[in-house]
């Protein structure tokens, strides 16, 4: 079943008709919220609020391992993860949706693997291409059909937060080749890979990253972009759920 992980600004999908809430306890504890199974335009999907419902968990407090295991247990066979990001390069102006094709992990101290049982065989999972190509292509088709500003590809920088970056940090990320910056892409993406669940990210640019505009970054500015942007994302995901078939 197709699953969505909602980030900042997407704690609930108003267009999702509830079927069941799965309260799942994993070997790593409880996920951020119950996994919601529901119907989106007649299609059965799963939804998980990454930061909890209500939104209470900071990016470094999210139990990513429990979240991914809970989604797997609930029957997720593909995951589209939605997140709010800062825009670094001209490819990522505020209000744009970006479909990243690469990621660099700058986080630290997070539980970032499911393979940490000393009794289990050693596994180094391939992560050269962190996002599932077929799922990205399906999302691209949907984005092309929608009247939205979007960008195919880009490198997502996963930072630790919860503070925003310094201008020097953003300049460094840009030199590293990053286009957008967020706080939750890792270890979420790699855990999906470890579980062999196709995973793709849909990032809404909600502010120019630090040093990329002449003014201070305010929550009010971010919230205004999120308000309109996430409404479009909900519509896009409903259309996507209707057209998506995992066999393609
Ligand atoms: N930096 C990191 N994470 C973010 C930002 C940002 O500028 N905006 C939204 N999430």
CSV table of C-alpha atoms and ligand atoms in Angstrom, one decimal:
chain,number,residue,atom,x,y,z
A,1,UNK,CA,0.0,0.0,0.0
A,2,UNK,CA,1.2,3.5,-0.8
A,3,UNK,CA,2.2,5.4,2.4
A,4,UNK,CA,2.8,9.1,3.0
A,5,UNK,CA,4.9,10.6,5.8
A,6,UNK,CA,3.8,14.1,6.5
A,7,UNK,CA,6.2,16.7,7.9
A,8,UNK,CA,5.9,20.2,9.2
A,9,UNK,CA,2.6,21.7,7.9
A,10,UNK,CA,1.2,18.2,7.1
A,11,UNK,CA,0.2,16.7,10.4
A,12,UNK,CA,-3.1,15.6,9.0
A,13,UNK,CA,-4.5,15.1,5.5
A,14,UNK,CA,-7.9,16.7,5.5
A,15,UNK,CA,-8.9,14.9,2.4
A,16,UNK,CA,-8.2,11.4,3.9
A,17,UNK,CA,-11.2,9.4,5.0
A,18,UNK,CA,-10.3,7.5,8.1
A,19,UNK,CA,-10.6,3.7,8.0
A,20,UNK,CA,-8.5,2.7,11.0
A,21,UNK,CA,-5.7,4.0,13.3
A,22,UNK,CA,-3.0,1.4,13.8
A,23,UNK,CA,-1.4,1.8,17.2
A,24,UNK,CA,1.8,-0.1,16.6
A,25,UNK,CA,4.6,-0.9,19.1
A,26,UNK,CA,7.9,-1.8,17.4
A,27,UNK,CA,11.1,-3.3,18.8
A,28,UNK,CA,12.4,0.2,18.9
A,29,UNK,CA,9.3,1.6,20.6
A,30,UNK,CA,6.4,3.6,19.4
A,31,UNK,CA,6.2,5.7,16.2
A,32,UNK,CA,5.5,9.4,16.3
A,33,UNK,CA,1.8,8.8,16.0
A,34,UNK,CA,-0.6,5.9,15.1
A,35,UNK,CA,-0.4,4.9,11.5
A,36,UNK,CA,-3.6,6.1,9.8
A,37,UNK,CA,-5.1,3.9,7.2
A,38,UNK,CA,-7.7,5.8,5.1
A,39,UNK,CA,-9.1,6.5,1.7
A,40,UNK,CA,-7.8,9.3,-0.4
A,41,UNK,CA,-10.1,9.8,-3.4
A,42,UNK,CA,-11.2,6.2,-3.1
A,43,UNK,CA,-7.7,4.8,-2.8
A,44,UNK,CA,-6.5,3.0,0.3
A,45,UNK,CA,-3.3,4.6,1.7
A,46,UNK,CA,-1.4,5.0,4.9
A,47,UNK,CA,-0.4,8.2,6.6
A,48,UNK,CA,2.1,8.9,9.4
A,49,UNK,CA,2.7,12.3,11.0
A,50,UNK,CA,6.5,12.5,11.4
A,51,UNK,CA,6.4,15.0,14.2
A,52,UNK,CA,3.4,13.5,16.0
A,53,UNK,CA,-0.2,14.5,16.1
A,54,UNK,CA,-0.2,17.2,17.4
A,55,UNK,CA,3.2,18.3,16.2
A,56,UNK,CA,5.4,18.0,19.3
A,57,UNK,CA,8.6,16.2,18.2
A,58,UNK,CA,11.6,18.1,17.1
A,59,UNK,CA,13.5,16.6,14.1
A,60,UNK,CA,16.2,15.0,16.4
A,61,UNK,CA,13.5,13.6,18.7
A,62,UNK,CA,11.7,11.7,16.1
A,63,UNK,CA,12.0,7.9,16.5
A,64,UNK,CA,12.7,7.3,12.8
A,65,UNK,CA,13.3,3.5,13.3
A,66,UNK,CA,9.9,3.0,15.0
A,67,UNK,CA,8.3,5.1,12.3
A,68,UNK,CA,9.6,3.1,9.4
A,69,UNK,CA,9.0,-0.2,11.1
A,70,UNK,CA,5.5,0.7,12.0
A,71,UNK,CA,4.8,1.7,8.4
A,72,UNK,CA,6.2,-1.6,7.2
A,73,UNK,CA,4.1,-3.5,9.7
A,74,UNK,CA,1.0,-1.6,8.6
A,75,UNK,CA,1.6,-2.7,5.0
A,76,UNK,CA,3.6,0.1,3.3
A,77,UNK,CA,5.1,-1.0,0.0
A,78,UNK,CA,6.1,2.5,-1.2
A,79,UNK,CA,6.7,5.8,0.8
A,80,UNK,CA,6.4,9.3,-0.4
A,81,UNK,CA,7.9,11.6,2.3
A,82,UNK,CA,6.8,15.2,2.4
A,83,UNK,CA,9.0,17.8,4.0
A,84,UNK,CA,9.5,21.5,4.3
A,85,UNK,CA,12.9,22.8,3.3
A,86,UNK,CA,15.0,25.9,2.9
A,87,UNK,CA,16.1,26.8,-0.6
A,88,UNK,CA,19.8,27.2,-1.3
A,89,UNK,CA,20.3,27.4,-5.1
A,90,UNK,CA,18.3,29.2,-7.8
A,91,UNK,CA,16.7,25.8,-8.6
A,92,UNK,CA,14.8,26.0,-5.3
A,93,UNK,CA,12.9,29.3,-5.0
A,94,UNK,CA,10.4,29.7,-2.2
A,95,UNK,CA,7.1,28.0,-3.0
A,96,UNK,CA,8.6,25.4,-5.4
A,97,UNK,CA,8.3,21.7,-4.9
A,98,UNK,CA,11.6,19.8,-5.3
A,99,UNK,CA,11.9,16.1,-6.0
A,100,UNK,CA,15.5,15.5,-4.7
A,101,UNK,CA,17.6,12.8,-6.3
A,102,UNK,CA,20.5,13.0,-3.8
A,103,UNK,CA,21.1,13.5,-0.2
A,104,UNK,CA,24.0,14.4,2.1
A,105,UNK,CA,23.7,13.6,5.8
A,106,UNK,CA,25.0,16.2,8.2
A,107,UNK,CA,23.0,14.9,11.2
A,108,UNK,CA,24.7,13.3,14.2
A,109,UNK,CA,23.8,11.2,17.1
A,110,UNK,CA,20.6,9.8,15.6
A,111,UNK,CA,19.8,6.1,15.6
A,112,UNK,CA,20.4,5.5,11.9
A,113,UNK,CA,20.3,1.8,11.3
A,114,UNK,CA,18.0,-1.2,11.9
A,115,UNK,CA,21.0,-3.5,11.5
A,116,UNK,CA,22.6,-3.0,14.9
A,117,UNK,CA,22.0,-6.5,16.3
A,118,UNK,CA,25.5,-7.9,17.0
A,119,UNK,CA,24.1,-11.4,16.4
A,120,UNK,CA,22.9,-10.6,12.9
A,121,UNK,CA,25.1,-10.7,9.8
A,122,UNK,CA,26.8,-7.5,8.9
A,123,UNK,CA,25.0,-5.5,6.2
A,124,UNK,CA,26.2,-2.5,4.4
A,125,UNK,CA,23.2,-1.4,2.3
A,126,UNK,CA,23.8,0.2,-1.1
A,127,UNK,CA,22.7,3.9,-1.0
A,128,UNK,CA,24.3,5.3,-4.1
A,129,UNK,CA,20.9,6.4,-5.4
A,130,UNK,CA,18.9,7.1,-2.2
A,131,UNK,CA,15.5,7.6,-3.8
A,132,UNK,CA,13.5,5.0,-5.8
A,133,UNK,CA,13.7,5.8,-9.5
A,134,UNK,CA,10.3,4.3,-10.4
A,135,UNK,CA,8.6,6.1,-7.6
A,136,UNK,CA,10.3,9.4,-8.6
A,137,UNK,CA,9.3,8.9,-12.2
A,138,UNK,CA,5.7,8.4,-11.2
A,139,UNK,CA,5.8,11.5,-9.1
A,140,UNK,CA,7.3,13.5,-11.9
A,141,UNK,CA,4.4,12.5,-14.2
A,142,UNK,CA,2.0,13.7,-11.6
A,143,UNK,CA,3.8,16.9,-11.1
A,144,UNK,CA,4.0,17.5,-14.8
A,145,UNK,CA,0.2,17.2,-15.0
A,146,UNK,CA,-0.4,19.6,-12.2
A,147,UNK,CA,-0.2,23.4,-12.3
A,148,UNK,CA,2.6,23.7,-9.8
A,149,UNK,CA,6.1,25.1,-9.8
A,150,UNK,CA,8.4,22.1,-9.3
A,151,UNK,CA,12.0,21.0,-9.9
A,152,UNK,CA,13.2,17.6,-11.0
A,153,UNK,CA,16.2,16.6,-8.9
A,154,UNK,CA,18.5,18.3,-6.5
A,155,UNK,CA,20.5,17.4,-3.5
A,156,UNK,CA,18.9,17.5,-0.1
A,157,UNK,CA,21.1,18.5,2.9
A,158,UNK,CA,19.9,16.9,6.1
A,159,UNK,CA,21.0,19.0,9.0
A,160,UNK,CA,20.6,18.4,12.7
A,161,UNK,CA,18.5,21.4,13.8
A,162,UNK,CA,16.4,22.4,15.5
A,163,UNK,CA,18.0,25.7,15.0
A,164,UNK,CA,18.3,27.0,11.4
A,165,UNK,CA,21.8,27.2,9.9
A,166,UNK,CA,24.3,30.0,9.8
A,167,UNK,CA,24.9,31.8,6.5
A,168,UNK,CA,28.4,30.2,6.5
A,169,UNK,CA,27.0,26.7,7.0
A,170,UNK,CA,24.6,27.3,4.0
A,171,UNK,CA,27.5,28.5,1.9
A,172,UNK,CA,29.3,25.3,2.8
A,173,UNK,CA,26.3,23.2,1.9
A,174,UNK,CA,26.1,25.0,-1.5
A,175,UNK,CA,29.8,24.3,-2.1
A,176,UNK,CA,29.0,20.7,-1.3
A,177,UNK,CA,26.4,20.7,-4.1
A,178,UNK,CA,23.2,20.9,-2.0
A,179,UNK,CA,20.1,22.6,-3.3
A,180,UNK,CA,17.8,22.4,-0.4
A,181,UNK,CA,18.2,22.0,3.3
A,182,UNK,CA,15.9,20.2,5.9
A,183,UNK,CA,16.2,18.4,9.2
A,184,UNK,CA,14.4,15.1,8.7
A,185,UNK,CA,15.5,13.4,5.5
A,186,UNK,CA,18.1,11.3,7.4
A,187,UNK,CA,18.0,8.7,8.8
A,188,UNK,CA,14.5,8.3,7.4
A,189,UNK,CA,15.6,7.7,3.8
A,190,UNK,CA,18.2,5.1,4.7
A,191,UNK,CA,15.9,3.2,7.0
A,192,UNK,CA,13.4,2.8,4.2
A,193,UNK,CA,16.3,1.5,2.1
A,194,UNK,CA,17.3,-1.0,4.8
A,195,UNK,CA,13.6,-2.2,4.9
A,196,UNK,CA,13.7,-2.3,1.0
A,197,UNK,CA,10.7,0.0,0.8
A,198,UNK,CA,10.8,2.2,-2.3
A,199,UNK,CA,11.1,5.8,-0.9
A,200,UNK,CA,11.0,9.2,-2.5
A,201,UNK,CA,10.9,12.7,-1.1
A,202,UNK,CA,8.7,15.7,-2.0
A,203,UNK,CA,10.2,18.9,-0.6
A,204,UNK,CA,8.3,22.2,-0.4
A,205,UNK,CA,10.7,25.1,-0.3
A,206,UNK,CA,9.3,27.4,2.5
A,207,UNK,CA,12.1,30.0,2.9
A,208,UNK,CA,15.4,31.1,1.4
A,209,UNK,CA,18.1,29.3,3.4
A,210,UNK,CA,20.2,31.4,5.8
A,211,UNK,CA,22.1,34.2,4.0
A,212,UNK,CA,20.1,33.7,0.8
A,213,UNK,CA,17.9,36.7,1.5
A,214,UNK,CA,18.4,40.1,3.0
A,215,UNK,CA,16.0,39.5,5.9
A,216,UNK,CA,15.8,37.3,8.9
A,217,UNK,CA,14.0,33.9,8.5
A,218,UNK,CA,10.7,34.1,10.5
A,219,UNK,CA,8.3,31.4,11.4
A,220,UNK,CA,5.5,33.6,10.2
A,221,UNK,CA,7.0,33.7,6.7
A,222,UNK,CA,7.5,29.9,6.7
A,223,UNK,CA,3.9,29.3,7.9
A,224,UNK,CA,2.4,31.5,5.2
A,225,UNK,CA,4.2,29.4,2.5
A,226,UNK,CA,3.3,26.1,4.2
A,227,UNK,CA,-0.4,27.0,4.4
A,228,UNK,CA,-0.9,27.3,0.7
A,229,UNK,CA,1.9,24.9,-0.3
A,230,UNK,CA,0.7,21.9,1.7
A,231,UNK,CA,-2.9,22.3,0.4
A,232,UNK,CA,-1.5,21.8,-3.1
A,233,UNK,CA,0.5,18.9,-1.9
A,234,UNK,CA,-2.6,17.2,-0.4
A,235,UNK,CA,-4.3,17.6,-3.8
A,236,UNK,CA,-1.3,16.3,-5.6
A,237,UNK,CA,-1.0,13.2,-3.3
A,238,UNK,CA,-4.7,12.4,-3.8
A,239,UNK,CA,-4.2,12.5,-7.6
A,240,UNK,CA,-1.0,10.5,-7.2
A,241,UNK,CA,-2.7,7.8,-5.1
A,242,UNK,CA,-5.4,7.4,-7.8
A,243,UNK,CA,-2.9,7.0,-10.7
A,244,UNK,CA,0.0,5.2,-8.9
A,245,UNK,CA,0.4,1.5,-9.6
A,246,UNK,CA,3.5,-0.2,-8.0
A,247,UNK,CA,3.8,-2.6,-10.9
A,248,UNK,CA,4.9,0.1,-13.4
B,1,LIG,N1,16.9,24.9,7.2
B,1,LIG,C1,16.7,23.7,7.7
B,1,LIG,N2,15.5,23.1,7.7
B,1,LIG,C2,14.4,23.8,7.2
B,1,LIG,C3,14.6,25.1,6.7
B,1,LIG,C4,15.9,25.7,6.7
B,1,LIG,O1,16.1,26.8,6.2
B,1,LIG,N3,13.4,25.5,6.3
B,1,LIG,C5,12.5,24.5,6.5
B,1,LIG,N4,13.2,23.5,7.1
